[in-house]
Short mmCIF file of N, CA and C in Angstrom, two decimals:
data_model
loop_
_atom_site.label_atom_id
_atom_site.label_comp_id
_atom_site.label_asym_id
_atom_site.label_seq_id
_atom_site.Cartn_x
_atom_site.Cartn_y
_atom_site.Cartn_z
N UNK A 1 -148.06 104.08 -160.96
CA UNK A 1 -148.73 102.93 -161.51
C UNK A 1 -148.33 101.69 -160.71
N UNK A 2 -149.47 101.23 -160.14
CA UNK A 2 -149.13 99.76 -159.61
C UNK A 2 -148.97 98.41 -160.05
N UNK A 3 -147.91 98.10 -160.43
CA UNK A 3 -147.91 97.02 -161.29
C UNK A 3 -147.75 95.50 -160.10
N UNK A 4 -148.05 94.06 -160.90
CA UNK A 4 -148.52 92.85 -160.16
C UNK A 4 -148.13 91.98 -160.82
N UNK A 5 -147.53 91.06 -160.53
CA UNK A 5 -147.27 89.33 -161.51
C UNK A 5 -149.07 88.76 -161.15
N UNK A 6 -149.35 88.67 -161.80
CA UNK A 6 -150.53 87.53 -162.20
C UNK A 6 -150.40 85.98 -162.25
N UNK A 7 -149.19 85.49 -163.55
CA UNK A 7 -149.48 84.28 -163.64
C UNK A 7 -148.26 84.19 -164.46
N UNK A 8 -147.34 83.15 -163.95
CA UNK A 8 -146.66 82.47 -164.60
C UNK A 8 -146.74 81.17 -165.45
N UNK A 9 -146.49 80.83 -167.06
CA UNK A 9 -146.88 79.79 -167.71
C UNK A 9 -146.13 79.47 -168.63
N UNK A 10 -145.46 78.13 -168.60
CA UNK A 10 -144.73 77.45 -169.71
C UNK A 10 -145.59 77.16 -170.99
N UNK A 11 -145.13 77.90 -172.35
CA UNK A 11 -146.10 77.57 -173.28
C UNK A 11 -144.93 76.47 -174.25
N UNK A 12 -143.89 76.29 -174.03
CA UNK A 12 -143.16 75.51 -174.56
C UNK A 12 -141.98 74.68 -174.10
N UNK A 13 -141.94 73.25 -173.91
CA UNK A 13 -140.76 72.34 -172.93
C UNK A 13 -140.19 71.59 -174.21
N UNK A 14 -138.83 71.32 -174.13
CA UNK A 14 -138.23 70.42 -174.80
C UNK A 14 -136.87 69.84 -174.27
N UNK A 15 -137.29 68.52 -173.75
CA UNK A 15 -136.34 67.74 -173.29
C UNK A 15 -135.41 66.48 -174.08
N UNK A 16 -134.68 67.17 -174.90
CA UNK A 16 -133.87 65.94 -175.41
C UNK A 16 -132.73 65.79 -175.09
N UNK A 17 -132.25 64.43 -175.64
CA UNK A 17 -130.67 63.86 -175.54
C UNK A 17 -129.80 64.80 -176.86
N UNK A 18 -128.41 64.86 -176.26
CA UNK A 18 -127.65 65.15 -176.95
C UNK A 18 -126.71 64.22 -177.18
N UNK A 19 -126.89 64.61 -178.94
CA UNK A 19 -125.96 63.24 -179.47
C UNK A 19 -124.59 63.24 -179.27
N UNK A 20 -123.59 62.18 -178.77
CA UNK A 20 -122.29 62.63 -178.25
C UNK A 20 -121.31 63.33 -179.34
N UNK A 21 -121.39 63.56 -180.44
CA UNK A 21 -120.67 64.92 -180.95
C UNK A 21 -121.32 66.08 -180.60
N UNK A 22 -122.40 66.57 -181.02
CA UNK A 22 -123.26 67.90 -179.93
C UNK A 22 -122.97 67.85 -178.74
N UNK A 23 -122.66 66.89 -178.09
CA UNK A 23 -121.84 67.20 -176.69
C UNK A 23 -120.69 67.75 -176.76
N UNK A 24 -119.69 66.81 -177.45
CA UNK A 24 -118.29 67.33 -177.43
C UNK A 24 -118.17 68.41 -177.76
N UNK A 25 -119.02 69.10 -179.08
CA UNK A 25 -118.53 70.41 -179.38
C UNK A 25 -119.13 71.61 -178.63
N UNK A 26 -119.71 71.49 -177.14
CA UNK A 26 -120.13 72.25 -176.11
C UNK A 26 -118.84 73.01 -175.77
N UNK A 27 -118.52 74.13 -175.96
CA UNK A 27 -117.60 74.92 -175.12
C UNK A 27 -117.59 75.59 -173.84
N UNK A 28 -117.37 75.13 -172.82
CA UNK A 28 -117.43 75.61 -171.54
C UNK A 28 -116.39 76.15 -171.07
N UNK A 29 -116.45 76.94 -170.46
CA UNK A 29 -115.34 77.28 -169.07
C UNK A 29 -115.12 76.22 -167.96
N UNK A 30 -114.38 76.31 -167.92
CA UNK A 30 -113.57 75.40 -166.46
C UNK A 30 -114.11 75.16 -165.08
N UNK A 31 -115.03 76.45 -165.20
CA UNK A 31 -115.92 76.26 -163.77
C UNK A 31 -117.33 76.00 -163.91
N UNK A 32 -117.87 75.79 -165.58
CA UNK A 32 -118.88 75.83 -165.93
C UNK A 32 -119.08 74.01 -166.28
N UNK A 33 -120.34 73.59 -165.97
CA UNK A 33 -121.24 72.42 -165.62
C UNK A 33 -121.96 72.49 -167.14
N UNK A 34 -122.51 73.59 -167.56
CA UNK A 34 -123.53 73.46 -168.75
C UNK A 34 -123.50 74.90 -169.33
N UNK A 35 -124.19 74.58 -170.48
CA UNK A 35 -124.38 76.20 -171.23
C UNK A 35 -125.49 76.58 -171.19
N UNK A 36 -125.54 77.94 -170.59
CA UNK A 36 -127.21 78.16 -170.92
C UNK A 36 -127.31 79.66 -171.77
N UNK A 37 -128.37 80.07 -172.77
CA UNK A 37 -128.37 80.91 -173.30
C UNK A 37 -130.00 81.57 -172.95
N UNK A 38 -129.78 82.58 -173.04
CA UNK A 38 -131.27 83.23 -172.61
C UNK A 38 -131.30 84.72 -173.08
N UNK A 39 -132.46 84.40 -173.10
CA UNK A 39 -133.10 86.23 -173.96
C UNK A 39 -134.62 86.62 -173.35
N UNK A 40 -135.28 87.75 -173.35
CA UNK A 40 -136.50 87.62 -172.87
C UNK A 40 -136.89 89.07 -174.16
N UNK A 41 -138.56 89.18 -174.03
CA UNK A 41 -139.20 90.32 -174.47
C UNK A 41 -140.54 90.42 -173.73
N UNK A 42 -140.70 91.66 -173.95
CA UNK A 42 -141.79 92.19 -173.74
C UNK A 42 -143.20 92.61 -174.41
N UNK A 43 -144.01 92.11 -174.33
CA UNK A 43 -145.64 91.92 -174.95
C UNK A 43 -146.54 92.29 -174.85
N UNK A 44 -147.32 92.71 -175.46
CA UNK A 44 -149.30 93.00 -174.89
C UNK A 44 -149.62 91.87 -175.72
N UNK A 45 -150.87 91.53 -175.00
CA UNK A 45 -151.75 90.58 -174.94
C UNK A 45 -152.53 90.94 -176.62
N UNK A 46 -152.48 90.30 -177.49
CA UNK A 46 -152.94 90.27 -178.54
C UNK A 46 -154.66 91.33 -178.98
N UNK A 47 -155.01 90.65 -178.08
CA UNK A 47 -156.52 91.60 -177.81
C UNK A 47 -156.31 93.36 -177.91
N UNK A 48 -156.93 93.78 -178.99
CA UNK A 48 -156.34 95.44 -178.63
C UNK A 48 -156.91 96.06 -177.48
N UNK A 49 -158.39 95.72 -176.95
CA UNK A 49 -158.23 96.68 -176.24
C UNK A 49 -158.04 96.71 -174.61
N UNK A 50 -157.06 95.92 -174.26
CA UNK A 50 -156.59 95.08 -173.30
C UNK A 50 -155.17 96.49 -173.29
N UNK A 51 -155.22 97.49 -172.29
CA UNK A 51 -153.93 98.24 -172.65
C UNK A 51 -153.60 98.35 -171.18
N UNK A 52 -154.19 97.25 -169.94
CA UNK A 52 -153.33 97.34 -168.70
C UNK A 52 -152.76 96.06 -168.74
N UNK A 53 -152.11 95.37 -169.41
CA UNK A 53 -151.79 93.88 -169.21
C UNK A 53 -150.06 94.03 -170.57
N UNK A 54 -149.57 92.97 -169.35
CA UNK A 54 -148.01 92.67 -170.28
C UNK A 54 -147.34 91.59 -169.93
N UNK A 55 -146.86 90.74 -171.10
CA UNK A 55 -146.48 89.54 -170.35
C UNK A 55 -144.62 89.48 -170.98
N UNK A 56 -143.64 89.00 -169.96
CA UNK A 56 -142.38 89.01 -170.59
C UNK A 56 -142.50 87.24 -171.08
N UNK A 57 -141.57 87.51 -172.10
CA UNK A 57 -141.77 86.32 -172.78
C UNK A 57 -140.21 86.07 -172.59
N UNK A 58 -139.68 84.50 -171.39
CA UNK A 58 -138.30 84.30 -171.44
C UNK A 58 -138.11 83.36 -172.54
N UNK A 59 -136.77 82.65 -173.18
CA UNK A 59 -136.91 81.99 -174.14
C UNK A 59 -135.36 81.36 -173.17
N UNK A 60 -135.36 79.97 -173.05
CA UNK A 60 -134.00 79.83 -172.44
C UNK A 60 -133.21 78.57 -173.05
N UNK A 61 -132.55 77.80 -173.23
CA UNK A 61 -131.73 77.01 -173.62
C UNK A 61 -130.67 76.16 -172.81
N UNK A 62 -130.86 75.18 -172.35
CA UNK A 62 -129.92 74.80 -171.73
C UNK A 62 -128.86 73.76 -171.92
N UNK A 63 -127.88 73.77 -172.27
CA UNK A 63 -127.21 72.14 -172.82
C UNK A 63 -126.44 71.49 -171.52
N UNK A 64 -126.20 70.45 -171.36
CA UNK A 64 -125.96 69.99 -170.34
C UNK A 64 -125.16 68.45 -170.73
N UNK A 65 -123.93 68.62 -170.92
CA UNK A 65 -122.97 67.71 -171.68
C UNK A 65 -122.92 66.50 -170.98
N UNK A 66 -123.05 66.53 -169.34
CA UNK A 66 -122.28 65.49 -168.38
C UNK A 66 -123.81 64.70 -168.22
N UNK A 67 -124.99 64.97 -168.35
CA UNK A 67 -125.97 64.12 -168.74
C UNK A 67 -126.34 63.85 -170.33
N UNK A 68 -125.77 64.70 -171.09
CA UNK A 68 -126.20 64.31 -172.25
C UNK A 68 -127.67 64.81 -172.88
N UNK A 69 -127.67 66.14 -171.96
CA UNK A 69 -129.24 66.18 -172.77
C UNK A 69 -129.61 67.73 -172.73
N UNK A 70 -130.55 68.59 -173.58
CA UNK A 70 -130.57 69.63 -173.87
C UNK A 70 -132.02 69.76 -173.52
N UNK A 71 -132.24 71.29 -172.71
CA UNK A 71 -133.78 71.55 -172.35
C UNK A 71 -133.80 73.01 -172.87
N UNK A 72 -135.12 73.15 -173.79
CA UNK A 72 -135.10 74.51 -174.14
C UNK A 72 -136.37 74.94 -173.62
N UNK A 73 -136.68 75.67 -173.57
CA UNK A 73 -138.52 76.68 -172.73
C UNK A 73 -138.66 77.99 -173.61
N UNK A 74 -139.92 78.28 -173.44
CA UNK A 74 -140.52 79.56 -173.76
C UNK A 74 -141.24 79.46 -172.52
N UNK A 75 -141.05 80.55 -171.19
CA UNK A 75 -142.17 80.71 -170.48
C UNK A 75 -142.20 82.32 -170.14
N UNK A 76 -143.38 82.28 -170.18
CA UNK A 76 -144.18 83.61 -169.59
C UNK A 76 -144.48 84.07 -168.32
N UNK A 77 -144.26 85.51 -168.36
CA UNK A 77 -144.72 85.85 -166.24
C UNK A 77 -145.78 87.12 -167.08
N UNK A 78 -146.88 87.15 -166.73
CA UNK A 78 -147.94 88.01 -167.21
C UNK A 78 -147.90 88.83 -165.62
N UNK A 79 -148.61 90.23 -166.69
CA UNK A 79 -148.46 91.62 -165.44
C UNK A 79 -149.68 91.69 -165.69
N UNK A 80 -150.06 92.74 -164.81
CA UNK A 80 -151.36 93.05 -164.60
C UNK A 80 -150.75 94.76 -164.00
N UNK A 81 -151.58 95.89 -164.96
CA UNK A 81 -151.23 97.39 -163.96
C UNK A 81 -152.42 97.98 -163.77
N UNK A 82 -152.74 98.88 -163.01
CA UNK A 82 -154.00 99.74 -162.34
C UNK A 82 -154.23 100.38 -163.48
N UNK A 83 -153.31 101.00 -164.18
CA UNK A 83 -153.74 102.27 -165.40
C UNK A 83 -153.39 101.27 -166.47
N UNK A 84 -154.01 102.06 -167.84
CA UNK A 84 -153.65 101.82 -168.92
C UNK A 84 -152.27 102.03 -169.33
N UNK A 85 -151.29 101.94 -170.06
CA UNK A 85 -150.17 102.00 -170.91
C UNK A 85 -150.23 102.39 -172.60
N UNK A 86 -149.02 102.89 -173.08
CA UNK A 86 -148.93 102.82 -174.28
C UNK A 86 -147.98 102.63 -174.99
N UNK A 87 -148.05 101.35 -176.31
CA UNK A 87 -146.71 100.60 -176.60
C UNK A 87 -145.53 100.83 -175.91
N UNK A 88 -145.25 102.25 -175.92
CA UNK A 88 -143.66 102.76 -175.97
C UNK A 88 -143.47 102.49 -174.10
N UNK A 89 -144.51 101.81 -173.55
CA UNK A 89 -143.91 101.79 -171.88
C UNK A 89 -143.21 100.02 -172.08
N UNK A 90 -143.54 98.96 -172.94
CA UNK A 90 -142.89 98.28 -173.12
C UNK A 90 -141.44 97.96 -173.21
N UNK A 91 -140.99 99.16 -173.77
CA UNK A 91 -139.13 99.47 -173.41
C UNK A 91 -138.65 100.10 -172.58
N UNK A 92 -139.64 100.43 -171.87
CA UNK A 92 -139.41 101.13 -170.37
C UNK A 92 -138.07 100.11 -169.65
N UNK A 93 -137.74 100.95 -168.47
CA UNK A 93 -136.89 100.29 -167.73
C UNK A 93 -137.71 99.60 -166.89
N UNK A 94 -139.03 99.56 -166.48
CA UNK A 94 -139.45 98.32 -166.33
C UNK A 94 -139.78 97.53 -166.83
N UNK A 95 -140.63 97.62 -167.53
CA UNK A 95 -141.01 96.53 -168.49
C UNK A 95 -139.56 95.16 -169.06
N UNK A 96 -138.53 96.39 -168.69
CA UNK A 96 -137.04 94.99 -169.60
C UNK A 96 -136.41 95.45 -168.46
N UNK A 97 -136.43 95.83 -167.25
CA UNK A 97 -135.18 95.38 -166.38
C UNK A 97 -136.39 94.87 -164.70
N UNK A 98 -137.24 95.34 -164.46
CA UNK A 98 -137.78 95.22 -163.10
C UNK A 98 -138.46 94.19 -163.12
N UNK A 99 -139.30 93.48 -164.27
CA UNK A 99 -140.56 92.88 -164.28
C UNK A 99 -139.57 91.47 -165.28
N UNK A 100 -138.62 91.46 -165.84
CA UNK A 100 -138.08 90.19 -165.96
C UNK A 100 -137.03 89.81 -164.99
N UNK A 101 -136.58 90.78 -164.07
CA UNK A 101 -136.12 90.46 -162.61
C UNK A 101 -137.36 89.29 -161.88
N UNK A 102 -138.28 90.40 -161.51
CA UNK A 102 -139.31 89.39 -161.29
C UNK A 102 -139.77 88.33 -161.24
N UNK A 103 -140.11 88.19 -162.76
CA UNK A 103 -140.48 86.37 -163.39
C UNK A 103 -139.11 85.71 -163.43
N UNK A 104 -138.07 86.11 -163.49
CA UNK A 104 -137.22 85.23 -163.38
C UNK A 104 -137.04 84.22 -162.57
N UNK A 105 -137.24 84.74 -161.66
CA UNK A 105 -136.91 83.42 -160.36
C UNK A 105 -137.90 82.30 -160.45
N UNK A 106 -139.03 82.49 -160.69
CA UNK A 106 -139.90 81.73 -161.18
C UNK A 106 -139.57 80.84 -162.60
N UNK A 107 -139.08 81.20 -163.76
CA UNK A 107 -138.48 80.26 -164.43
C UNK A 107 -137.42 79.50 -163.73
N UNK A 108 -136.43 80.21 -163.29
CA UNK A 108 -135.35 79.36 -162.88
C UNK A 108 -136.17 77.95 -161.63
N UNK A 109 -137.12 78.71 -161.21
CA UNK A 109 -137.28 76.97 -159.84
C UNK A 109 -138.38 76.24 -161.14
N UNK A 110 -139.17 76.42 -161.96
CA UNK A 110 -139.62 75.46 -162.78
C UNK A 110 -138.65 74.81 -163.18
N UNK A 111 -137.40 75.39 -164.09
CA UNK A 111 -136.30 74.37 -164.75
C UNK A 111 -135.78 73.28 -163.93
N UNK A 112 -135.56 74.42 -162.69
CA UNK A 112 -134.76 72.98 -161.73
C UNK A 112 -135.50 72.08 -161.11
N UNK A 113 -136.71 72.56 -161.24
CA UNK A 113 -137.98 71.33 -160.43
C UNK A 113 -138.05 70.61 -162.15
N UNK A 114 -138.51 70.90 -162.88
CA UNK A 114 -138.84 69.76 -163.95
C UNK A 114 -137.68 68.60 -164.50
N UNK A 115 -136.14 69.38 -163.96
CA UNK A 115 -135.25 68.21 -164.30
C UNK A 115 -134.98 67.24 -163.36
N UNK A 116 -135.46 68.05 -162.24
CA UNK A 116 -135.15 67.06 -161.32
C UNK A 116 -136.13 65.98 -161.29
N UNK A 117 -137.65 66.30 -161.91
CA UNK A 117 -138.58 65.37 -161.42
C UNK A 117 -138.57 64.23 -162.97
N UNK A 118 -137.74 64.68 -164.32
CA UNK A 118 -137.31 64.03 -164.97
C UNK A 118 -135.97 63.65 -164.74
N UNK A 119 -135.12 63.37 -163.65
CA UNK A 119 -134.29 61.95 -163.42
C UNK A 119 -133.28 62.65 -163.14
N UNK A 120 -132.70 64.28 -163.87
CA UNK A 120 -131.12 64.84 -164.13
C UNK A 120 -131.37 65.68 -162.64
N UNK A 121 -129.50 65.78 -162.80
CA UNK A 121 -129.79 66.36 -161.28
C UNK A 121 -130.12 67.82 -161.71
N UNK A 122 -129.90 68.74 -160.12
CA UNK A 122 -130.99 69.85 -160.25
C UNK A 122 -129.61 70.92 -160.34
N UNK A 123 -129.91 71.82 -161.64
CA UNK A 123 -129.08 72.41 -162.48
C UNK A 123 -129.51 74.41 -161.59
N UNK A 124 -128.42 74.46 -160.52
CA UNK A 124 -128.77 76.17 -160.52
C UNK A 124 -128.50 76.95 -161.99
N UNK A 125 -129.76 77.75 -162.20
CA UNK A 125 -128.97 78.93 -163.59
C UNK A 125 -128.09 79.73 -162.86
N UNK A 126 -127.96 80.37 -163.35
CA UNK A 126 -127.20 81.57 -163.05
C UNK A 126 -127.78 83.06 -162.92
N UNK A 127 -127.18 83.73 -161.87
CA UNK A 127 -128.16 85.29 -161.70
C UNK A 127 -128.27 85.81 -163.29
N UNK A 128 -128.85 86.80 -163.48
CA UNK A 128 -128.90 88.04 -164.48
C UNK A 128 -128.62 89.29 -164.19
N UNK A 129 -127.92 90.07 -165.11
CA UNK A 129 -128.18 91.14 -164.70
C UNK A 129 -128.65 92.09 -165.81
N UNK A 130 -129.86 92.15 -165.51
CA UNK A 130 -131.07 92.64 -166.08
C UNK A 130 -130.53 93.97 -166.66
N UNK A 131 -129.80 95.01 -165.85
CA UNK A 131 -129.47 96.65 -165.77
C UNK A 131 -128.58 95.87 -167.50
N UNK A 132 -127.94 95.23 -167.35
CA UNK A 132 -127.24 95.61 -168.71
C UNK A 132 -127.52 94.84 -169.42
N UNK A 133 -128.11 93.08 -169.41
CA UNK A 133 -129.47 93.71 -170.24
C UNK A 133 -130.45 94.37 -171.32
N UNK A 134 -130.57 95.01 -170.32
CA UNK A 134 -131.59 96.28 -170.56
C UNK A 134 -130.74 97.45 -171.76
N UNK A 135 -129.76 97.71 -171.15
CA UNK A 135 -129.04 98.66 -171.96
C UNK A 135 -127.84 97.69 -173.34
N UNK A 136 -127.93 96.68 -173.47
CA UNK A 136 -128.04 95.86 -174.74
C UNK A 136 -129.26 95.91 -175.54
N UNK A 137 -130.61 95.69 -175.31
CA UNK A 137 -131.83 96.18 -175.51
C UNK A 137 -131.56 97.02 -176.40
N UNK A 138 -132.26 98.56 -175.17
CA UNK A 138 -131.88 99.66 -175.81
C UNK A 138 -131.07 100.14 -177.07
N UNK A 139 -129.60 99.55 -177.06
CA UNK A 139 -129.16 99.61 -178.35
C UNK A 139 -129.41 98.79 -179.17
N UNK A 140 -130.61 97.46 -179.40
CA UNK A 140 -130.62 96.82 -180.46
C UNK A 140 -131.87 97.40 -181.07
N UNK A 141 -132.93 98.28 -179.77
CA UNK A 141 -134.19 99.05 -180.47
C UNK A 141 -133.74 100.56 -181.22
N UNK A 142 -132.48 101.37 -180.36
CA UNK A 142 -132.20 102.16 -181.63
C UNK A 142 -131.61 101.93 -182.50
N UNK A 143 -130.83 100.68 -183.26
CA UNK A 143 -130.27 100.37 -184.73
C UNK A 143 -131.56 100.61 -185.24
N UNK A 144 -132.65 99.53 -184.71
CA UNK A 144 -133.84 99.25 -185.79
C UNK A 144 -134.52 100.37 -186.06
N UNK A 145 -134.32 101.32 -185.45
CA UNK A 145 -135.49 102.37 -185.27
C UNK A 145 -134.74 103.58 -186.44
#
């Protein structure tokens, strides 16, 4: 199956100040600049009968104490595959480790292009590693299951 990024899209930005107690009580490491928290999932396109299309949905968080201000996102990297699929390829090891490898890099240069072009300096995230991850995943879909 040949799978394709299509289109990357921010469906949600939020740029605020943090009030200086929400700063102070930021816990960082010693070598760490800011906190960032992040999670992603995996989707079909609402439409049922749409069964070659999947979009990962990142959700990210960023606090950032030494400017004082917190940016959170919801953005999307939509797939596009040659064949059809069915639900259960969504927990595939691609779908949650290859294809949010992928869109990732693409969130990360939006964040650092939009803070930079709002005034803060330009914040690298940090790699992922998707493989584990993935196998955090995995064990939070077999509790539920």
């Amino acid at each position: 199956m040949n799978i394709s990024l299509v289109s990357t899209k921010a469906l949600k930005i939020e740029l605020e100040p943090l009030l200086e107690e929400e700063a102070t009580e930021i816990e960082l490491d010693e070598d760490e600049e800011f906190d960032f928290r992040f999670d992603y999932s995996a989707h079909r396109p609402d439409t049922l009968d749409v069964r070659n299309k999947f979009a990962i949905a990142f959700k990210a968080l960023i606090q950032y104490p030494k400017d004082s201000v917190q940016f959170s996102i919801v953005f999307l990297a939509q797939f596009h595959t040659d064949d059809d699929f069915e639900d259960e390829y969504l927990n595939s090891k691609f779908a949650l480790i290859n294809a949010p490898a992928i869109g990732y890099p693409f969130l990360r240069a939006f964040i650092a292009n939009t803070l930079v072009l709002a005034g803060y300096e330009q914040l690298m995230l940090p790699t992922i590693n998707f493989v584990k991850l993935y196998e955090h995943k995995l064990e939070q879909i077999n509790q539920t299951e």
